[in-house]
PDB file of C-alpha atoms in Angstrom:
ATOM      1  CA  UNK W 187      -0.069  -0.133  -0.165  1.00 82.00           C
ATOM      2  CA  UNK W 188       1.194   3.770  -0.862  1.00 84.00           C
ATOM      3  CA  UNK W 189       2.167   5.958   2.143  1.00 90.00           C
ATOM      4  CA  UNK W 190       3.061   9.213   2.759  1.00 94.00           C
ATOM      5  CA  UNK W 191       5.202  10.977   5.388  1.00 95.00           C
ATOM      6  CA  UNK W 192       6.056  14.485   5.773  1.00 96.00           C
ATOM      7  CA  UNK W 193       8.534  16.361   8.425  1.00 95.00           C
ATOM      8  CA  UNK W 194       9.073  18.181  10.449  1.00 96.00           C
ATOM      9  CA  UNK W 195       6.110  17.896  12.203  1.00 95.00           C
ATOM     10  CA  UNK W 196       6.137  20.665  14.026  1.00 96.00           C
ATOM     11  CA  UNK W 197       8.620  24.118  14.123  1.00 95.00           C
ATOM     12  CA  UNK W 198       9.144  27.480  14.870  1.00 97.00           C
ATOM     13  CA  UNK W 199      11.420  29.250  12.922  1.00 97.00           C
ATOM     14  CA  UNK W 200      12.407  33.019  13.706  1.00 97.00           C
ATOM     15  CA  UNK W 201      12.124  35.874  11.065  1.00 97.00           C
ATOM     16  CA  UNK W 202      14.528  35.441   8.399  1.00 97.00           C
ATOM     17  CA  UNK W 203      15.696  31.752   9.440  1.00 97.00           C
ATOM     18  CA  UNK W 204      15.312  29.337   6.385  1.00 97.00           C
ATOM     19  CA  UNK W 205      13.036  26.674   5.980  1.00 96.00           C
ATOM     20  CA  UNK W 206      12.958  22.598   4.582  1.00 97.00           C
ATOM     21  CA  UNK W 207       9.947  20.364   4.604  1.00 97.00           C
ATOM     22  CA  UNK W 208      10.364  17.145   3.276  1.00 97.00           C
ATOM     23  CA  UNK W 209       7.849  14.766   1.770  1.00 97.00           C
ATOM     24  CA  UNK W 210       8.110  11.701   0.384  1.00 97.00           C
ATOM     25  CA  UNK W 211       5.833   9.025  -1.231  1.00 96.00           C
ATOM     26  CA  UNK W 212       6.576   5.296  -0.502  1.00 94.00           C
ATOM     27  CA  UNK W 213       4.863   2.318  -3.022  1.00 92.00           C
ATOM     28  CA  UNK W 214       3.505   4.268  -6.181  1.00 90.00           C
ATOM     29  CA  UNK W 215       6.270   5.422  -9.058  1.00 89.00           C
ATOM     30  CA  UNK W 216       5.825   8.378 -10.555  1.00 92.00           C
ATOM     31  CA  UNK W 217       3.088  10.187  -8.670  1.00 93.00           C
ATOM     32  CA  UNK W 218       1.949  13.545  -8.969  1.00 94.00           C
ATOM     33  CA  UNK W 219       3.548  15.598  -5.712  1.00 96.00           C
ATOM     34  CA  UNK W 220       1.975  19.062  -4.082  1.00 96.00           C
ATOM     35  CA  UNK W 221       2.519  21.447  -1.487  1.00 96.00           C
ATOM     36  CA  UNK W 222      -0.619  22.929   0.282  1.00 96.00           C
ATOM     37  CA  UNK W 223      -0.830  25.402   2.868  1.00 95.00           C
ATOM     38  CA  UNK W 224      -3.168  25.715   5.468  1.00 91.00           C
ATOM     39  CA  UNK W 225      -3.946  29.238   7.341  1.00 78.00           C
ATOM     40  CA  UNK W 226      -5.497  29.526  10.292  1.00 68.00           C
ATOM     41  CA  UNK W 227      -8.857  29.777   9.206  1.00 65.00           C
ATOM     42  CA  UNK W 228      -8.514  29.527   5.975  1.00 72.00           C
ATOM     43  CA  UNK W 229      -9.100  26.584   3.121  1.00 84.00           C
ATOM     44  CA  UNK W 230      -6.273  24.309   1.369  1.00 92.00           C
ATOM     45  CA  UNK W 231      -4.404  26.212  -1.650  1.00 91.00           C
ATOM     46  CA  UNK W 232      -2.191  24.613  -3.213  1.00 92.00           C
ATOM     47  CA  UNK W 233       1.410  26.310  -3.556  1.00 94.00           C
ATOM     48  CA  UNK W 234       3.795  24.231  -6.105  1.00 95.00           C
ATOM     49  CA  UNK W 235       2.774  20.781  -7.843  1.00 93.00           C
ATOM     50  CA  UNK W 236       5.643  18.531  -9.965  1.00 95.00           C
ATOM     51  CA  UNK W 237       4.734  15.542 -12.284  1.00 93.00           C
ATOM     52  CA  UNK W 238       7.880  14.930 -12.898  1.00 94.00           C
ATOM     53  CA  UNK W 239      12.021  15.046 -11.469  1.00 96.00           C
ATOM     54  CA  UNK W 240      12.908  18.215 -11.799  1.00 93.00           C
ATOM     55  CA  UNK W 241       9.687  19.934 -12.305  1.00 94.00           C
ATOM     56  CA  UNK W 242       8.328  22.075 -10.906  1.00 95.00           C
ATOM     57  CA  UNK W 243       4.700  24.241 -11.179  1.00 92.00           C
ATOM     58  CA  UNK W 244       3.526  27.465  -9.217  1.00 90.00           C
ATOM     59  CA  UNK W 245       0.357  28.470  -8.144  1.00 88.00           C
ATOM     60  CA  UNK W 246       1.255  31.642  -6.101  1.00 81.00           C
ATOM     61  CA  UNK W 247       3.562  34.789  -5.949  1.00 69.00           C
ATOM     62  CA  UNK W 248       5.587  33.638  -2.387  1.00 78.00           C
ATOM     63  CA  UNK W 249       8.349  33.528  -0.493  1.00 88.00           C
ATOM     64  CA  UNK W 250       8.476  30.025  -1.290  1.00 94.00           C
ATOM     65  CA  UNK W 251       9.743  27.168  -3.858  1.00 95.00           C
ATOM     66  CA  UNK W 252       9.860  24.000  -4.372  1.00 96.00           C
ATOM     67  CA  UNK W 253      12.271  21.405  -5.615  1.00 97.00           C
ATOM     68  CA  UNK W 254      12.193  17.596  -6.663  1.00 97.00           C
ATOM     69  CA  UNK W 255      15.380  15.988  -6.602  1.00 96.00           C
ATOM     70  CA  UNK W 256      13.985  12.504  -7.251  1.00 96.00           C
ATOM     71  CA  UNK W 257      11.004  10.381  -7.805  1.00 96.00           C
ATOM     72  CA  UNK W 258       9.095  10.030  -4.632  1.00 95.00           C
ATOM     73  CA  UNK W 259      10.603  13.417  -2.796  1.00 97.00           C
ATOM     74  CA  UNK W 260       9.738  16.684  -2.178  1.00 98.00           C
ATOM     75  CA  UNK W 261      10.867  19.447  -0.683  1.00 98.00           C
ATOM     76  CA  UNK W 262       9.906  23.348   0.210  1.00 97.00           C
ATOM     77  CA  UNK W 263      11.945  25.601   1.399  1.00 96.00           C
ATOM     78  CA  UNK W 264      12.807  29.501   2.185  1.00 96.00           C
ATOM     79  CA  UNK W 265      15.771  30.755   2.072  1.00 95.00           C
ATOM     80  CA  UNK W 266      14.062  33.751   4.171  1.00 96.00           C
ATOM     81  CA  UNK W 267      10.988  33.095   6.241  1.00 96.00           C
ATOM     82  CA  UNK W 268       8.664  35.638   6.795  1.00 95.00           C
ATOM     83  CA  UNK W 269       5.868  36.373   9.300  1.00 94.00           C
ATOM     84  CA  UNK W 270       3.024  35.122   6.602  1.00 91.00           C
ATOM     85  CA  UNK W 271       5.682  32.129   5.717  1.00 93.00           C
ATOM     86  CA  UNK W 272       3.090  30.855   9.034  1.00 92.00           C
ATOM     87  CA  UNK W 273       0.552  28.064   8.629  1.00 92.00           C
ATOM     88  CA  UNK W 274       0.104  24.117   8.626  1.00 94.00           C
ATOM     89  CA  UNK W 275       1.195  22.899   5.951  1.00 96.00           C
ATOM     90  CA  UNK W 276       0.531  19.408   3.879  1.00 97.00           C
ATOM     91  CA  UNK W 277       2.406  17.049   1.172  1.00 97.00           C
ATOM     92  CA  UNK W 278       0.109  15.528  -1.003  1.00 96.00           C
ATOM     93  CA  UNK W 279       0.467  13.193  -3.309  1.00 95.00           C
ATOM     94  CA  UNK W 280      -1.561  11.312  -6.795  1.00 92.00           C
ATOM     95  CA  UNK W 281      -1.214   8.279  -9.078  1.00 87.00           C
ATOM     96  CA  UNK W 282      -2.616   9.040 -12.404  1.00 80.00           C
ATOM     97  CA  UNK W 283      -4.656   8.683 -13.880  1.00 79.00           C
ATOM     98  CA  UNK W 284      -5.793   8.306 -10.298  1.00 79.00           C
ATOM     99  CA  UNK W 285      -8.379  11.003  -9.539  1.00 84.00           C
ATOM    100  CA  UNK W 286      -7.459  10.878  -5.511  1.00 91.00           C
ATOM    101  CA  UNK W 287      -5.412  13.219  -3.703  1.00 93.00           C
ATOM    102  CA  UNK W 288      -3.792  11.511  -0.936  1.00 94.00           C
ATOM    103  CA  UNK W 289      -2.013  13.788   2.198  1.00 96.00           C
ATOM    104  CA  UNK W 290       0.264  13.148   4.242  1.00 95.00           C
ATOM    105  CA  UNK W 291       0.159  14.304   8.278  1.00 95.00           C
ATOM    106  CA  UNK W 292       1.252  18.108   7.665  1.00 95.00           C
ATOM    107  CA  UNK W 293       3.512  20.431   9.331  1.00 96.00           C
ATOM    108  CA  UNK W 294       3.153  23.494  11.993  1.00 95.00           C
ATOM    109  CA  UNK W 295       4.640  26.070  11.380  1.00 95.00           C
ATOM    110  CA  UNK W 296       5.372  29.444  12.860  1.00 95.00           C
ATOM    111  CA  UNK W 297       7.434  31.893  11.945  1.00 96.00           C
ATOM    112  CA  UNK W 298       8.806  34.465  15.228  1.00 97.00           C
TER     113      UNK W 298
ATOM    114  CA  UNK Z 204     -10.778  33.804  -8.463  1.00 66.00           C
ATOM    115  CA  UNK Z 205     -12.221  31.576  -6.112  1.00 80.00           C
ATOM    116  CA  UNK Z 206     -13.415  27.447  -8.725  1.00 92.00           C
ATOM    117  CA  UNK Z 207     -15.024  25.701  -5.410  1.00 94.00           C
ATOM    118  CA  UNK Z 208     -16.950  27.489  -2.371  1.00 94.00           C
ATOM    119  CA  UNK Z 209     -18.309  26.410  -0.032  1.00 94.00           C
ATOM    120  CA  UNK Z 210     -20.633  29.026   1.473  1.00 91.00           C
ATOM    121  CA  UNK Z 211     -21.233  28.223   4.585  1.00 94.00           C
ATOM    122  CA  UNK Z 212     -18.484  28.494   7.357  1.00 93.00           C
ATOM    123  CA  UNK Z 213     -19.628  25.998  10.265  1.00 96.00           C
ATOM    124  CA  UNK Z 214     -23.397  24.100  10.889  1.00 97.00           C
ATOM    125  CA  UNK Z 215     -24.486  22.069  13.704  1.00 98.00           C
ATOM    126  CA  UNK Z 216     -27.062  19.101  13.311  1.00 98.00           C
ATOM    127  CA  UNK Z 217     -28.441  17.190  16.230  1.00 98.00           C
ATOM    128  CA  UNK Z 218     -26.880  12.951  16.695  1.00 98.00           C
ATOM    129  CA  UNK Z 219     -28.697  10.904  14.792  1.00 97.00           C
ATOM    130  CA  UNK Z 220     -29.637  13.992  12.164  1.00 98.00           C
ATOM    131  CA  UNK Z 221     -28.575  14.543   8.866  1.00 98.00           C
ATOM    132  CA  UNK Z 222     -26.001  16.638   8.337  1.00 98.00           C
ATOM    133  CA  UNK Z 223     -25.999  18.177   5.022  1.00 98.00           C
ATOM    134  CA  UNK Z 224     -22.944  20.359   3.861  1.00 98.00           C
ATOM    135  CA  UNK Z 225     -23.588  21.807   0.632  1.00 98.00           C
ATOM    136  CA  UNK Z 226     -20.432  23.072  -2.619  1.00 97.00           C
ATOM    137  CA  UNK Z 227     -20.660  24.882  -5.390  1.00 97.00           C
ATOM    138  CA  UNK Z 228     -17.797  24.662  -8.437  1.00 97.00           C
ATOM    139  CA  UNK Z 229     -17.694  27.744 -11.303  1.00 96.00           C
ATOM    140  CA  UNK Z 230     -15.215  25.605 -13.442  1.00 94.00           C
ATOM    141  CA  UNK Z 231     -17.142  23.042 -15.973  1.00 94.00           C
ATOM    142  CA  UNK Z 232     -14.245  21.258 -16.791  1.00 93.00           C
ATOM    143  CA  UNK Z 233     -13.081  20.163 -13.695  1.00 94.00           C
ATOM    144  CA  UNK Z 234     -15.132  15.832 -13.955  1.00 93.00           C
ATOM    145  CA  UNK Z 235     -14.206  14.745 -10.716  1.00 95.00           C
ATOM    146  CA  UNK Z 236     -15.351  15.943  -7.331  1.00 96.00           C
ATOM    147  CA  UNK Z 237     -14.384  15.151  -3.599  1.00 97.00           C
ATOM    148  CA  UNK Z 238     -15.491  15.727  -0.032  1.00 98.00           C
ATOM    149  CA  UNK Z 239     -12.211  15.708   2.736  1.00 98.00           C
ATOM    150  CA  UNK Z 240     -12.318  15.400   6.660  1.00 97.00           C
ATOM    151  CA  UNK Z 241      -9.900  16.575   8.157  1.00 94.00           C
ATOM    152  CA  UNK Z 242      -9.334  17.325  12.043  1.00 93.00           C
ATOM    153  CA  UNK Z 243      -7.024  19.384  14.187  1.00 88.00           C
ATOM    154  CA  UNK Z 244      -3.626  19.464  13.245  1.00 86.00           C
ATOM    155  CA  UNK Z 245      -3.966  16.964  11.331  1.00 91.00           C
ATOM    156  CA  UNK Z 246      -3.611  16.203   6.779  1.00 94.00           C
ATOM    157  CA  UNK Z 247      -6.982  15.241   5.509  1.00 95.00           C
ATOM    158  CA  UNK Z 248      -7.992  12.339   4.717  1.00 96.00           C
ATOM    159  CA  UNK Z 249     -10.532  10.748   1.891  1.00 96.00           C
ATOM    160  CA  UNK Z 250     -14.068  10.591   2.387  1.00 97.00           C
ATOM    161  CA  UNK Z 251     -15.949  10.016  -0.657  1.00 97.00           C
ATOM    162  CA  UNK Z 252     -15.526  11.423  -4.744  1.00 96.00           C
ATOM    163  CA  UNK Z 253     -17.896  11.447  -7.388  1.00 96.00           C
ATOM    164  CA  UNK Z 254     -17.195  10.965 -11.543  1.00 95.00           C
ATOM    165  CA  UNK Z 255     -18.851  14.099 -13.505  1.00 95.00           C
ATOM    166  CA  UNK Z 256     -21.057  11.192 -15.508  1.00 95.00           C
ATOM    167  CA  UNK Z 257     -22.594   9.874 -12.268  1.00 96.00           C
ATOM    168  CA  UNK Z 258     -25.613  12.049  -9.398  1.00 97.00           C
ATOM    169  CA  UNK Z 259     -25.460  10.615  -6.884  1.00 98.00           C
ATOM    170  CA  UNK Z 260     -22.896   7.679  -4.846  1.00 98.00           C
ATOM    171  CA  UNK Z 261     -23.543   6.052  -2.079  1.00 98.00           C
ATOM    172  CA  UNK Z 262     -20.463   4.263   0.521  1.00 97.00           C
ATOM    173  CA  UNK Z 263     -22.303   3.461   4.123  1.00 97.00           C
ATOM    174  CA  UNK Z 264     -23.781   6.980   6.441  1.00 98.00           C
ATOM    175  CA  UNK Z 265     -22.229   9.161   3.351  1.00 98.00           C
ATOM    176  CA  UNK Z 266     -23.764   9.759   0.356  1.00 98.00           C
ATOM    177  CA  UNK Z 267     -22.257  12.934  -2.440  1.00 98.00           C
ATOM    178  CA  UNK Z 268     -25.279  14.065  -5.257  1.00 98.00           C
ATOM    179  CA  UNK Z 269     -23.798  15.681  -8.250  1.00 98.00           C
ATOM    180  CA  UNK Z 270     -26.177  18.669 -10.248  1.00 97.00           C
ATOM    181  CA  UNK Z 271     -24.254  19.834 -12.735  1.00 96.00           C
ATOM    182  CA  UNK Z 272     -26.234  21.466 -14.348  1.00 96.00           C
ATOM    183  CA  UNK Z 273     -26.351  23.634 -10.728  1.00 97.00           C
ATOM    184  CA  UNK Z 274     -22.312  23.399 -10.647  1.00 97.00           C
ATOM    185  CA  UNK Z 275     -23.399  22.032  -7.102  1.00 98.00           C
ATOM    186  CA  UNK Z 276     -22.871  19.342  -4.942  1.00 97.00           C
ATOM    187  CA  UNK Z 277     -23.716  18.156  -1.224  1.00 98.00           C
ATOM    188  CA  UNK Z 278     -22.777  15.150   1.476  1.00 98.00           C
ATOM    189  CA  UNK Z 279     -25.344  14.347   2.944  1.00 98.00           C
ATOM    190  CA  UNK Z 280     -24.193  12.454   6.506  1.00 98.00           C
ATOM    191  CA  UNK Z 281     -26.949  10.250   8.205  1.00 98.00           C
ATOM    192  CA  UNK Z 282     -27.638   9.814  10.710  1.00 98.00           C
ATOM    193  CA  UNK Z 283     -25.023  11.652  12.058  1.00 98.00           C
ATOM    194  CA  UNK Z 284     -22.617  11.312  14.571  1.00 97.00           C
ATOM    195  CA  UNK Z 285     -21.078  13.492  17.437  1.00 96.00           C
ATOM    196  CA  UNK Z 286     -17.269  11.524  15.653  1.00 95.00           C
ATOM    197  CA  UNK Z 287     -18.247  13.177  12.478  1.00 97.00           C
ATOM    198  CA  UNK Z 288     -17.621  17.016  14.017  1.00 97.00           C
ATOM    199  CA  UNK Z 289     -14.860  17.916  12.225  1.00 97.00           C
ATOM    200  CA  UNK Z 290     -13.988  20.155   9.513  1.00 96.00           C
ATOM    201  CA  UNK Z 291     -15.374  19.256   5.664  1.00 97.00           C
ATOM    202  CA  UNK Z 292     -13.226  19.867   2.112  1.00 97.00           C
ATOM    203  CA  UNK Z 293     -15.293  19.599  -0.990  1.00 97.00           C
ATOM    204  CA  UNK Z 294     -12.919  19.419  -3.554  1.00 96.00           C
ATOM    205  CA  UNK Z 295     -12.616  19.493  -7.729  1.00 95.00           C
ATOM    206  CA  UNK Z 296     -10.099  18.119 -10.334  1.00 92.00           C
ATOM    207  CA  UNK Z 297      -9.936  17.750 -13.772  1.00 89.00           C
ATOM    208  CA  UNK Z 298      -8.155  14.192 -14.574  1.00 82.00           C
ATOM    209  CA  UNK Z 299      -6.491  14.104 -11.374  1.00 78.00           C
ATOM    210  CA  UNK Z 300      -4.760  17.100 -11.629  1.00 80.00           C
ATOM    211  CA  UNK Z 301      -4.399  19.800  -9.217  1.00 87.00           C
ATOM    212  CA  UNK Z 302      -7.335  19.236  -7.795  1.00 92.00           C
ATOM    213  CA  UNK Z 303      -9.122  22.722  -5.622  1.00 92.00           C
ATOM    214  CA  UNK Z 304     -10.572  22.786  -2.458  1.00 94.00           C
ATOM    215  CA  UNK Z 305     -13.233  24.771  -0.288  1.00 93.00           C
ATOM    216  CA  UNK Z 306     -12.666  27.444   2.469  1.00 92.00           C
ATOM    217  CA  UNK Z 307     -14.121  24.790   4.579  1.00 94.00           C
ATOM    218  CA  UNK Z 308     -17.027  23.447   6.935  1.00 96.00           C
ATOM    219  CA  UNK Z 309     -16.945  22.894  10.688  1.00 96.00           C
ATOM    220  CA  UNK Z 310     -19.293  19.907  11.389  1.00 98.00           C
ATOM    221  CA  UNK Z 311     -20.547  20.199  15.132  1.00 97.00           C
ATOM    222  CA  UNK Z 312     -22.489  17.114  16.236  1.00 98.00           C
ATOM    223  CA  UNK Z 313     -24.219  17.025  19.281  1.00 96.00           C
ATOM    224  CA  UNK Z 314     -24.924  14.517  21.329  1.00 92.00           C
TER     225      UNK Z 314
END
């Protein structure tokens, strides 16, 4: 069966510090990978998606970037965090031609 | 531009009664619709889905209805249980790609 893991689960970072969130998917190959963010009291906003190694598309202009160095690994990064980057970050995957998206456990980021 | 809208931020229902959560969409290219349940500080979990070629899909206590002409879907939970209390997200995609989510509806089921 397929599983998805992301880490760290919780982190508190000062403004201006870097960020790296990692996500891996097991039990499948060539997945589409996604990063979503849920800001406090809001819905799920799609940040990045990837259909293959090295292929990244950004949905919103922001202080964040994503990379996919391996088929089942997706990384969310920032060089300098802003207060507005605080939120709940979710990694997710789909396996074409499947239509259902599956989520990781989430990572709480608080920028102070 | 919100392509998927959940206009009710919260809903309160008595245990044993029906919960009806509503969702509207604007993009006629969507061909697959999903509902997710989310608890605080956890990732959303998939509940039920429906293809645009159907108008109803049922799974146990959960039924999703799709009205394509109105660009509207709804999730019915019968009977509602206290454990159903969570945030419910409506979502849609085209060919499984770039799933777009609504803002969510918080359901409270009172014992």
